[in-house]
XYZ file of C-alpha atoms in Angstrom:
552
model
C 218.073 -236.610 50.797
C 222.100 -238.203 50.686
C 223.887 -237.506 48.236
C 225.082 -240.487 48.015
C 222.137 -242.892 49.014
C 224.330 -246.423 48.722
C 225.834 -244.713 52.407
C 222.410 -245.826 53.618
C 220.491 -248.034 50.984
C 221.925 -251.605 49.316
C 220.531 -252.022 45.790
C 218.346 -255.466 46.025
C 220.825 -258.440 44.930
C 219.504 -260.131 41.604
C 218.405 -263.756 41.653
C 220.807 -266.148 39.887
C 218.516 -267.758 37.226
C 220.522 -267.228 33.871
C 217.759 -269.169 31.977
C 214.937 -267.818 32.807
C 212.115 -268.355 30.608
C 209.479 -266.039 31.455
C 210.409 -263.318 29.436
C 209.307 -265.072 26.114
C 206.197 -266.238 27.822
C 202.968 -264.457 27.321
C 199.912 -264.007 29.641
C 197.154 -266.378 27.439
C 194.468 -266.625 30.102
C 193.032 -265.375 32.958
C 194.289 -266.710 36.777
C 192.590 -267.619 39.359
C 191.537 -264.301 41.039
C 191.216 -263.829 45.132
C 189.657 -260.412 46.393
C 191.447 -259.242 49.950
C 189.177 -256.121 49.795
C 187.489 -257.274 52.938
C 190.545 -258.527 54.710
C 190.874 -256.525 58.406
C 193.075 -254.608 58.657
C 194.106 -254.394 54.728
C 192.435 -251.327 53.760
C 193.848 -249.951 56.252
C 190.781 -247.365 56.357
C 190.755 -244.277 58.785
C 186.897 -245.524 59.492
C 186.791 -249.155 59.563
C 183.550 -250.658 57.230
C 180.489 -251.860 59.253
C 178.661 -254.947 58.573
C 176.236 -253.255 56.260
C 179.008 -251.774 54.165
C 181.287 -255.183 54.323
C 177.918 -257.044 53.116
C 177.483 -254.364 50.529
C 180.751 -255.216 49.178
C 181.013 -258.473 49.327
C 177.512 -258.360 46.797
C 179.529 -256.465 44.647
C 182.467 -258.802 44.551
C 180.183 -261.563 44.073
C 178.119 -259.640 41.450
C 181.786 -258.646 39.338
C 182.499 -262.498 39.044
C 185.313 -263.358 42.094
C 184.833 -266.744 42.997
C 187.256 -266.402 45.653
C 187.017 -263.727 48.538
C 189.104 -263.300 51.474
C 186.046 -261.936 53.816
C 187.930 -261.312 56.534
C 190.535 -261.817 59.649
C 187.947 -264.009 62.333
C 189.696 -263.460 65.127
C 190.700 -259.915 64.838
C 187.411 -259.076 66.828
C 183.999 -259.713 67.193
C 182.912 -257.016 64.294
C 184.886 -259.495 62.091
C 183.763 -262.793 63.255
C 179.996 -262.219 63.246
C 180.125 -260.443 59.798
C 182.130 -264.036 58.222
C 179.590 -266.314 60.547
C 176.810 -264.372 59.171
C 177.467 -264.926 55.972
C 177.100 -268.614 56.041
C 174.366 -268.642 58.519
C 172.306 -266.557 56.158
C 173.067 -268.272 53.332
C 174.586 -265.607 51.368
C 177.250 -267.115 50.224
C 176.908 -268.689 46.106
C 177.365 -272.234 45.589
C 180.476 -271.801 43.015
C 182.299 -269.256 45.489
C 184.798 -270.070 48.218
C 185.538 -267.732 50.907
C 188.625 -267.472 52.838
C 189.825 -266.479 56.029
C 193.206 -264.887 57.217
C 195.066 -266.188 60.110
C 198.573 -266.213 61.973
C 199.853 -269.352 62.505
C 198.599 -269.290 66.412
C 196.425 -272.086 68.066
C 193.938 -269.911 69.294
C 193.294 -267.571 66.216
C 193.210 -270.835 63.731
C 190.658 -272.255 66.239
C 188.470 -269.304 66.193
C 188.971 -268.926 62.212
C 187.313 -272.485 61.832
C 184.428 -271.445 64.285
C 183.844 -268.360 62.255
C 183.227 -270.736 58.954
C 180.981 -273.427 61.206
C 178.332 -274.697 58.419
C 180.117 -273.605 55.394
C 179.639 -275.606 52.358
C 183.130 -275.248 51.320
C 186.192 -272.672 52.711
C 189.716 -271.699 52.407
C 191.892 -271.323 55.568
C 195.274 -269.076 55.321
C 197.595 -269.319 57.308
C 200.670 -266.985 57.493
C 203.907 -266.341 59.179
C 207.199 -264.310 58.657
C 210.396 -266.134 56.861
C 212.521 -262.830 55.806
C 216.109 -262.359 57.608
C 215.028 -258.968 59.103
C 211.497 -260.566 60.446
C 213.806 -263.038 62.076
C 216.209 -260.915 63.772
C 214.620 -258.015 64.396
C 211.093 -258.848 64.846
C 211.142 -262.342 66.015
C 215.114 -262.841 67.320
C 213.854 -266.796 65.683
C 216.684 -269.325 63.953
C 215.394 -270.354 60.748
C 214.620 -273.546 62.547
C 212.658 -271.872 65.155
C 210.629 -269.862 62.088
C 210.244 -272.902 60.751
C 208.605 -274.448 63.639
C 205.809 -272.223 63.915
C 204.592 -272.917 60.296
C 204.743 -276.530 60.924
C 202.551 -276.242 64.161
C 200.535 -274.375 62.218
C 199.349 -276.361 59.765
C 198.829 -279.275 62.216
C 196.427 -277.156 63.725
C 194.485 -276.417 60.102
C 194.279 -280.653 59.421
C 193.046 -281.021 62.971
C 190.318 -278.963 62.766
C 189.197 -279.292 59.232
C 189.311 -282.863 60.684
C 186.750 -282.284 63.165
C 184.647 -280.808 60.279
C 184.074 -283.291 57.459
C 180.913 -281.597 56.160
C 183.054 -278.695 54.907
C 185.001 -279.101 51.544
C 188.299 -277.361 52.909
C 191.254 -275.869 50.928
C 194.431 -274.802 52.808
C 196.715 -271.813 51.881
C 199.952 -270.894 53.096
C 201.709 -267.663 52.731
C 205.588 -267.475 53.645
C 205.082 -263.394 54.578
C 207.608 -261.707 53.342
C 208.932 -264.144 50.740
C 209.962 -261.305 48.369
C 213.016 -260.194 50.717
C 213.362 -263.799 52.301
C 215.838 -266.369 51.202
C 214.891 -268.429 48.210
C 215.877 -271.618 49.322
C 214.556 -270.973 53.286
C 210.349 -270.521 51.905
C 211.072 -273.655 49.616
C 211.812 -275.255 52.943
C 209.246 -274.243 55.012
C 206.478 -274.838 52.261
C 207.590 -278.078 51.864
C 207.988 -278.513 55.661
C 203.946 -277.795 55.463
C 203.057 -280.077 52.919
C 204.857 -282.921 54.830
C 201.920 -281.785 57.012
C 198.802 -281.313 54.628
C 199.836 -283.771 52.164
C 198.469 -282.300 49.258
C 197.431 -283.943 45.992
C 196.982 -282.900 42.569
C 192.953 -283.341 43.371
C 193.321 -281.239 46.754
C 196.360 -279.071 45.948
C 197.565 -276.503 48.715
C 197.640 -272.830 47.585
C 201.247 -271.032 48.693
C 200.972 -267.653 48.302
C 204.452 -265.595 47.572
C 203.835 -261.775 48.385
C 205.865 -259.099 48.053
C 204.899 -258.192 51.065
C 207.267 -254.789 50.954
C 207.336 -254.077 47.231
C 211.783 -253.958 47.306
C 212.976 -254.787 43.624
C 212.033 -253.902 39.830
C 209.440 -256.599 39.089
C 211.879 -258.679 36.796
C 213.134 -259.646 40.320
C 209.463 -260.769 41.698
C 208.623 -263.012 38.211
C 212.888 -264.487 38.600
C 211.847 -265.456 42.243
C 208.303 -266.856 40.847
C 210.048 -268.603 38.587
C 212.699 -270.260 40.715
C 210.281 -270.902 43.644
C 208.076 -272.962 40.771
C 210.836 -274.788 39.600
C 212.493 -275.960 43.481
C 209.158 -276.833 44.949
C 208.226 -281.056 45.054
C 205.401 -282.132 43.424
C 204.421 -278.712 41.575
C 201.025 -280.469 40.404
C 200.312 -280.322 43.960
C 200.784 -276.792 43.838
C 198.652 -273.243 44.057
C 200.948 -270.435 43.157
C 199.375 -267.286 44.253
C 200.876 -263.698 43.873
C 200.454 -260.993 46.375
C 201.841 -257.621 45.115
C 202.110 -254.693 46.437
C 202.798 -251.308 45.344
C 205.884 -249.679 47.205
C 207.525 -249.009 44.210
C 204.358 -248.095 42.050
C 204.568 -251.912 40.089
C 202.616 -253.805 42.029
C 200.496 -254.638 38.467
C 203.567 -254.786 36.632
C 205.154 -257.484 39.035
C 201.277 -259.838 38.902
C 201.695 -259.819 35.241
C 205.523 -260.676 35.057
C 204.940 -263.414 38.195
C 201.997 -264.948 36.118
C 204.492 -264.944 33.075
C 206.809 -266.805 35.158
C 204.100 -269.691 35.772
C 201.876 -268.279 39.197
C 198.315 -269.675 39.100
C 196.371 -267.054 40.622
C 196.295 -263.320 41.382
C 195.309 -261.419 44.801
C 194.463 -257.782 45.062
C 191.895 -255.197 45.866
C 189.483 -253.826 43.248
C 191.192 -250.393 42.458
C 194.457 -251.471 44.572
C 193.170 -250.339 48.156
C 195.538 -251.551 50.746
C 197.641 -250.679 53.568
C 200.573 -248.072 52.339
C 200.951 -247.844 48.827
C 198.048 -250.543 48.261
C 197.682 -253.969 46.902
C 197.664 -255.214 43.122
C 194.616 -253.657 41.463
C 192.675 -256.039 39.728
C 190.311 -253.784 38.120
C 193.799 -252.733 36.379
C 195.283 -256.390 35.941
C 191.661 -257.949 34.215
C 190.911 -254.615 31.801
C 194.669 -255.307 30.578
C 193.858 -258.813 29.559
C 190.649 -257.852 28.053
C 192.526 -255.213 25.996
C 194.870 -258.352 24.598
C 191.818 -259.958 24.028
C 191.621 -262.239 27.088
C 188.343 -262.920 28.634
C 189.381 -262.190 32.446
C 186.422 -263.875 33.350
C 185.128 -260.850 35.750
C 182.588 -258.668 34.716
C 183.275 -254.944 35.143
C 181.105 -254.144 32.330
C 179.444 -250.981 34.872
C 182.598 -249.704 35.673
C 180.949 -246.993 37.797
C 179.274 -248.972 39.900
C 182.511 -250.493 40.941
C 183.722 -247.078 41.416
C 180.906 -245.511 43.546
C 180.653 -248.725 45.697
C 184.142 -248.785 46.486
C 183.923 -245.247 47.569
C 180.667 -245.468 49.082
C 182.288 -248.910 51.381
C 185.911 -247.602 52.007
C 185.400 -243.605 51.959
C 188.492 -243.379 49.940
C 188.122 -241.628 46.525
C 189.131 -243.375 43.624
C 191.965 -241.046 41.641
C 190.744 -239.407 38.346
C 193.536 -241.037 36.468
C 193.716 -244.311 38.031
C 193.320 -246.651 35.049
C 190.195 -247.643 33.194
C 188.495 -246.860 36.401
C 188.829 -243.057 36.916
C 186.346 -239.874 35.873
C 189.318 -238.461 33.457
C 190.774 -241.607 31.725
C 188.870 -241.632 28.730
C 188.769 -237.564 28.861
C 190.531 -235.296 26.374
C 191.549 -232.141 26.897
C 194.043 -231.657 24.347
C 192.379 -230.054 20.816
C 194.750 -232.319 19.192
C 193.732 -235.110 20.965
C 190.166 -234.855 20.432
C 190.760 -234.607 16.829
C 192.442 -237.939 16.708
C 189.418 -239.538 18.997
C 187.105 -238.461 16.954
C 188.857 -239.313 13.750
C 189.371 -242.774 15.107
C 185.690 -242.536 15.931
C 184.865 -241.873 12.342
C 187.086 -244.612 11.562
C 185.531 -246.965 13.539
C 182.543 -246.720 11.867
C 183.388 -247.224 8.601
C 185.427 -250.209 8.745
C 182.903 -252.616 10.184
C 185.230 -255.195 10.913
C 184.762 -255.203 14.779
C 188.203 -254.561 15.972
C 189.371 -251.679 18.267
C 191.209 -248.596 17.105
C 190.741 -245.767 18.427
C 193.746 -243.072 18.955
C 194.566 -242.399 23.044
C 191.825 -245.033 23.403
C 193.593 -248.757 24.202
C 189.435 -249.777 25.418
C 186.030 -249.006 24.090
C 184.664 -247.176 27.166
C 181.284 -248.653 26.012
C 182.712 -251.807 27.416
C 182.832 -249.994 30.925
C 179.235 -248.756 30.255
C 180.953 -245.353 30.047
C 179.643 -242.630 27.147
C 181.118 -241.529 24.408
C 180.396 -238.053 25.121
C 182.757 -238.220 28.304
C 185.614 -238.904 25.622
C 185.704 -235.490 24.149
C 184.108 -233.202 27.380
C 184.798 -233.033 31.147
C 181.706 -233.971 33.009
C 180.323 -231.281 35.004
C 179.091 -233.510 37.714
C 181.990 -235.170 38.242
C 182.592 -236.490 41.670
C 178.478 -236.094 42.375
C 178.137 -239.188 41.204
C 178.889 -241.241 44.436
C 175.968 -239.686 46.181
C 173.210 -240.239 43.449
C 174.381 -243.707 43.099
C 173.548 -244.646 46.989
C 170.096 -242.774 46.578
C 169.783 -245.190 42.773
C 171.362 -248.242 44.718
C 168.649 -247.943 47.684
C 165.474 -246.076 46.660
C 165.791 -246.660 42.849
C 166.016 -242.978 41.955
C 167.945 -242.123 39.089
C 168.669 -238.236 39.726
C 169.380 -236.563 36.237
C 172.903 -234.749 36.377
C 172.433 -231.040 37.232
C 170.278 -232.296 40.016
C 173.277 -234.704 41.048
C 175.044 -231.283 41.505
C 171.750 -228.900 43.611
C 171.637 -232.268 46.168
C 175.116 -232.959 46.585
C 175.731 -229.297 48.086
C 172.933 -230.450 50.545
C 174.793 -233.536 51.378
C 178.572 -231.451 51.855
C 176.664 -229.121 54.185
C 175.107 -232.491 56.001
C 178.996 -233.457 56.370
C 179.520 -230.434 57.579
C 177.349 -230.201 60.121
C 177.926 -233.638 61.666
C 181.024 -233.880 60.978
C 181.038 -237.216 60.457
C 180.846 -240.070 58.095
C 177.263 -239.915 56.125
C 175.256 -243.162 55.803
C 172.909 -243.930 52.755
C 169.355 -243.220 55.785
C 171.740 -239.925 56.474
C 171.359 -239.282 52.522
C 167.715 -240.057 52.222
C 166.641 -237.784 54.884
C 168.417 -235.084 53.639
C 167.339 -235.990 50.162
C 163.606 -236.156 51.359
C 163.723 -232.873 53.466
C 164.499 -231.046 50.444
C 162.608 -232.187 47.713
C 159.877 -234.402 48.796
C 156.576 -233.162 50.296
C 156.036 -231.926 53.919
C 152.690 -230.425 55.764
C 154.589 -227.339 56.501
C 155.504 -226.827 52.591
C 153.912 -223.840 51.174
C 152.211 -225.465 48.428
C 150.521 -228.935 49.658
C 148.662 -231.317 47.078
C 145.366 -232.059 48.200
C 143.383 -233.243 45.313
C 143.582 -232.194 41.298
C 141.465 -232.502 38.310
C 143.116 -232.217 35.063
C 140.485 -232.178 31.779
C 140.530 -230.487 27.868
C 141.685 -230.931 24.315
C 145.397 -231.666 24.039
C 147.481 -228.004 23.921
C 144.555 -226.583 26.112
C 144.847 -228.801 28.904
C 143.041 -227.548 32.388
C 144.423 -228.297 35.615
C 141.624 -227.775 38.943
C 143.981 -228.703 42.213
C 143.040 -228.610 45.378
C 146.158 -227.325 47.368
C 146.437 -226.227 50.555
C 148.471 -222.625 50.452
C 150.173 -221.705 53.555
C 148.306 -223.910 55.666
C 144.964 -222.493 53.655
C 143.055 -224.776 51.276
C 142.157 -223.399 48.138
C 140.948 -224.340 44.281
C 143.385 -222.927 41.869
C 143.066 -223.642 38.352
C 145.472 -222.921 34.932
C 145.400 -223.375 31.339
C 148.227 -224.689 29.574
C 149.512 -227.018 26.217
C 150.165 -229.886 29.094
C 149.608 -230.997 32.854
C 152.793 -229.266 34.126
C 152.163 -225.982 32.164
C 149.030 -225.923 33.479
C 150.143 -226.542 37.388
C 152.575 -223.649 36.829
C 149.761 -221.306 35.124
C 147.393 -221.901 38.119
C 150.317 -221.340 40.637
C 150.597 -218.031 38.593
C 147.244 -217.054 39.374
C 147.771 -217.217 42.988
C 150.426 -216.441 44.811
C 152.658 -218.826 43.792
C 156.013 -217.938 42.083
C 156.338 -217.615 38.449
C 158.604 -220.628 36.693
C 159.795 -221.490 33.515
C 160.011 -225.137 32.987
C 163.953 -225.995 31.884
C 163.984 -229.346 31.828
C 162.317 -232.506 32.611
C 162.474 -236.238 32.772
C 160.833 -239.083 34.439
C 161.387 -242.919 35.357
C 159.481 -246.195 36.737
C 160.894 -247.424 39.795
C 160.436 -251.325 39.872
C 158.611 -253.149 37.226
C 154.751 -254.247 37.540
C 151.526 -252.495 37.852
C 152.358 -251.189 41.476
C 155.648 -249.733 40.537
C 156.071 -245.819 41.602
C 156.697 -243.303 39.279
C 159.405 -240.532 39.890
C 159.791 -237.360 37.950
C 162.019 -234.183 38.136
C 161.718 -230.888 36.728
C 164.351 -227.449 36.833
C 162.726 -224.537 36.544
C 163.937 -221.215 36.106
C 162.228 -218.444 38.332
C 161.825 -214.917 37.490
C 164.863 -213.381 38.760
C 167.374 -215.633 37.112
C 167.418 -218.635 39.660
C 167.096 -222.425 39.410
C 165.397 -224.589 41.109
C 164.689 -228.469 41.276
C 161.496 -230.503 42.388
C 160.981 -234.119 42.611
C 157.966 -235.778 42.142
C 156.865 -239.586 43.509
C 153.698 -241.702 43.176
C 152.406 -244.479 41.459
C 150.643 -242.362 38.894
C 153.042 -240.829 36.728
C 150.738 -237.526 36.251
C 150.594 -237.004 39.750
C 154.409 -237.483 40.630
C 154.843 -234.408 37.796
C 152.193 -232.199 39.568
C 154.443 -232.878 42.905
C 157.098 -231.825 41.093
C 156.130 -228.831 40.250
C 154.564 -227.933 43.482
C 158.233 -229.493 44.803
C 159.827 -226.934 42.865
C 157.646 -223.648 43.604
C 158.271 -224.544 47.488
C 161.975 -224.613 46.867
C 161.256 -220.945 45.917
């Protein structure tokens, strides 16, 4: 590093707006939100999402509350394309949500971006192109007349097709890329250059979206340039302001907030701030703020975890243990002091019965998030196992208790490892069922079982096929599952010592399955795990057991 870094680096020249009035504003209401999490090219991942991953997320987007989602870059390939023109060919798409597409201002990539959206109900187009000074010279070698230009042809192209497609309801955005290190005065210009075009209207108002593309300045400078931009523009009624952050200089939420203080209309980001570089705004982080002032940010991230583990599952990036609101540690204390004062303020809580939230180190009720209380004041063991259990919950309706989270997810690393390659949810499934559910090779196969007596002398009869050999065992115990392990006992099976058990319905109705789990402890000190599944709950514990003693 210099040691003198103004030999190399110009400090970022302040805007000249000497009354400013955002500063005094306050944020009193949530913006209009737009998700770029499936955007091409934005998460910049290291394995790119496949369709059933990118349909998996855009559920989840749907299911949090977006009504606006940027699904994807059409003509960026055929991967994209058919995932967008799938969407509205299968009807997947809600009534009250618009989706958007991302395009360069080029003839042939707007045409195809209209093609991918053929049949939609109602669609946003953006278009973008590069304004700044150094995009000019160094990228482009454009005039600003020349820059200029290709925005205009542009947006003739957007009103020419949307023309050719009345059935559609059609909203236009523009983005002036790089506005945040562009002159002021040049993206007033061109926007308005494009609205001579589009001729907006208070009813049909264009969307102009103002990123920071490279994050350059202390976010008082982003919310001046808002500001000024939303006073120069004609016919501001007319007018979508839309905020793009991103996080070069770790603000990225800081500047959203301030650029909604200084009048923007609606917020873009990722859920959890994935995005190329440093990432995009998070608007996990941006909405649980508001809530915490008491705005409704009219998303619903009431499962927090869910967001979490689909994100993960979708993007295979981990999600920080500190990131905010969102991570396994936030609402974690490992301080003695601390946990005094959490559980003081829990006490507090309690007792005041007023409604309001005060809790010491706690600015939300993690209940909100659907997270415990009991994470507050002790590091969970599992932690990071959840991601795993959830795909097994989200697509066979298994809800693994937690030490078991932790016996199958060292199964799954050493699945990883021997592929070595990304793991898909069938990838988890078969490993799942090749080491707990039944096979004919098992040692212990159910056949058939009788189960009869007084209750706490219950008799179990099985018929169970023992190394390949079918046999009658019977036991005697207080319940079904002591009694499977007392007739195992009597044979040659091992001898276990039930730890702990639970069970679940899977589905609703009289045909749901049944699914239960048991630990055992064996002789010589170890622990195992069995799974159980059938429609009869008594039956999926006898598997269980028998899962178990095979695991032995």
């Amino acid at each position: 590093m210099l040691r003198n870094p103004s030999e190399k680096y110009r400090p970022f020249p302040p805007i000249a707006l000497p009354d400013r009035q955002w500063p005094s504003r306050t944020i009193t209401q949530a913006p209009r939100w737009l998700s770029t999490d499936l955007r091409d090219g934005n998460q910049a991942l290291i394995d790119p999402m496949d369709a059933e991953k990118k349909t998996r997320l855009f559920d989840l987007l749907v299911k949090v509350g977006l009504k606006e989602i940027e699904v994807g870059f059409p003509s960026a390939g055929a991967t994209e394309f058919d995932f967008i023109s799938g969407l509205v060919r299968d009807d997947r798409i809600p009534d009250d949500v618009h989706i958007q597409v991302l395009t360069q201002s080029r003839r042939d990539l707007i045409e195809t971006s209209f093609k991918s959206l053929d049949g939609a109900k109602q669609a946003i187009v953006h278009l973008y192109n590069a304004v700044s000074p150094a995009w000019r010279k160094i990228v482009f070698g454009m005039t600003r007349d020349e820059v200029k230009a290709i925005a205009v042809a542009g947006a003739k192209v957007l009103r020419d097709e949307a023309a050719k497609r009345p059935d559609t309801a059609w909203q236009f955005e523009y983005s002036p890329e790089t506005f945040s290190t562009a002159e002021l005065d040049f993206s007033v210009e061109v926007c308005e250059a494009v609205m001579d075009v589009l001729q907006p209207t208070p009813d049909r108002p264009i969307i102009f979206n103002l990123p920071a593309t490279v994050e350059c300045a202390t976010p008082n400078v982003y919310a001046d340039q808002i500001e000024w931009f939303g006073r120069n523009i004609r016919n501001r009624d007319s007018v979508v302001i839309s905020l793009h952050t991103h996080n070069d200089r770790g603000t990225g939420v800081a500047a959203a907030e301030l650029g909604m203080m200084a009048g923007a209309d609606r917020v873009e980001g990722c859920l959890l701030g994935n995005g190329e570089r440093t990432g995009n705004c998070d608007l996990v982080t941006v909405a649980l703020n508001m809530y915490t002032q008491g705005i409704d940010p009219k998303l619903d991230l009431s499962d927090i975890d869910a967001v979490v583990n689909t994100i993960n599952y979708c993007t295979n990036l981990p999600v920080h243990p500190r990131t905010p609101y969102a991570g396994d540690l936030v609402f974690t204390a490992f301080s003695g002091s601390h946990q005094d004062a959490i559980k003081k303020g829990f006490a507090a809580q309690a007792a005041r019965n007023d409604g309001l939230w005060e809790v010491p180190y706690l600015p939300i009720d993690p209940a909100d998030l659907g997270r415990s209380y009991e994470a507050v004041i002790r590091v969970n063991s599992q932690s990071g196992k959840g991601g795993v259990a959830w795909v097994i919950e989200q697509d066979k309706g298994l809800k693994l208790p937690k030490r078991l989270q932790a016996d199958f997810s060292r199964h799954v690393q050493a699945l990883a490892d021997e592929t070595s390659r990304e793991l898909g949810a069938a990838d988890i499934w078969g490993r799942f069922e090749a080491t707990y559910l039944p096979r004919n090779d098992d040692r212990f196969v159910l056949r058939d079982y009788e189960e009869s007596g007084m209750a706490g002398q219950r008799l179990f009869v099985g018929r169970v096929a023992v190394d390949g050999e079918e046999r009658s065992i019977s036991g005697r115990g207080n319940g079904l599952i002591s009694g499977v392990i007392a007739a195992l006992g009597d044979t040659t099976g091992p001898t276990l010592d039930v730890v702990d058990y639970s069970e679940h319905a899977i589905g609703h109705g009289a045909d749901a399955q049944a699914a239960a789990y048991v630990e055992c402890r064996t002789d010589d000190g170890r622990t195992v795990f069995g799974v159980g599944l059938d429609t009869d709950i008594a039956t999926a514990s006898v598997r269980a057991v028998l899962s178990a003693a095979n695991r032995v």
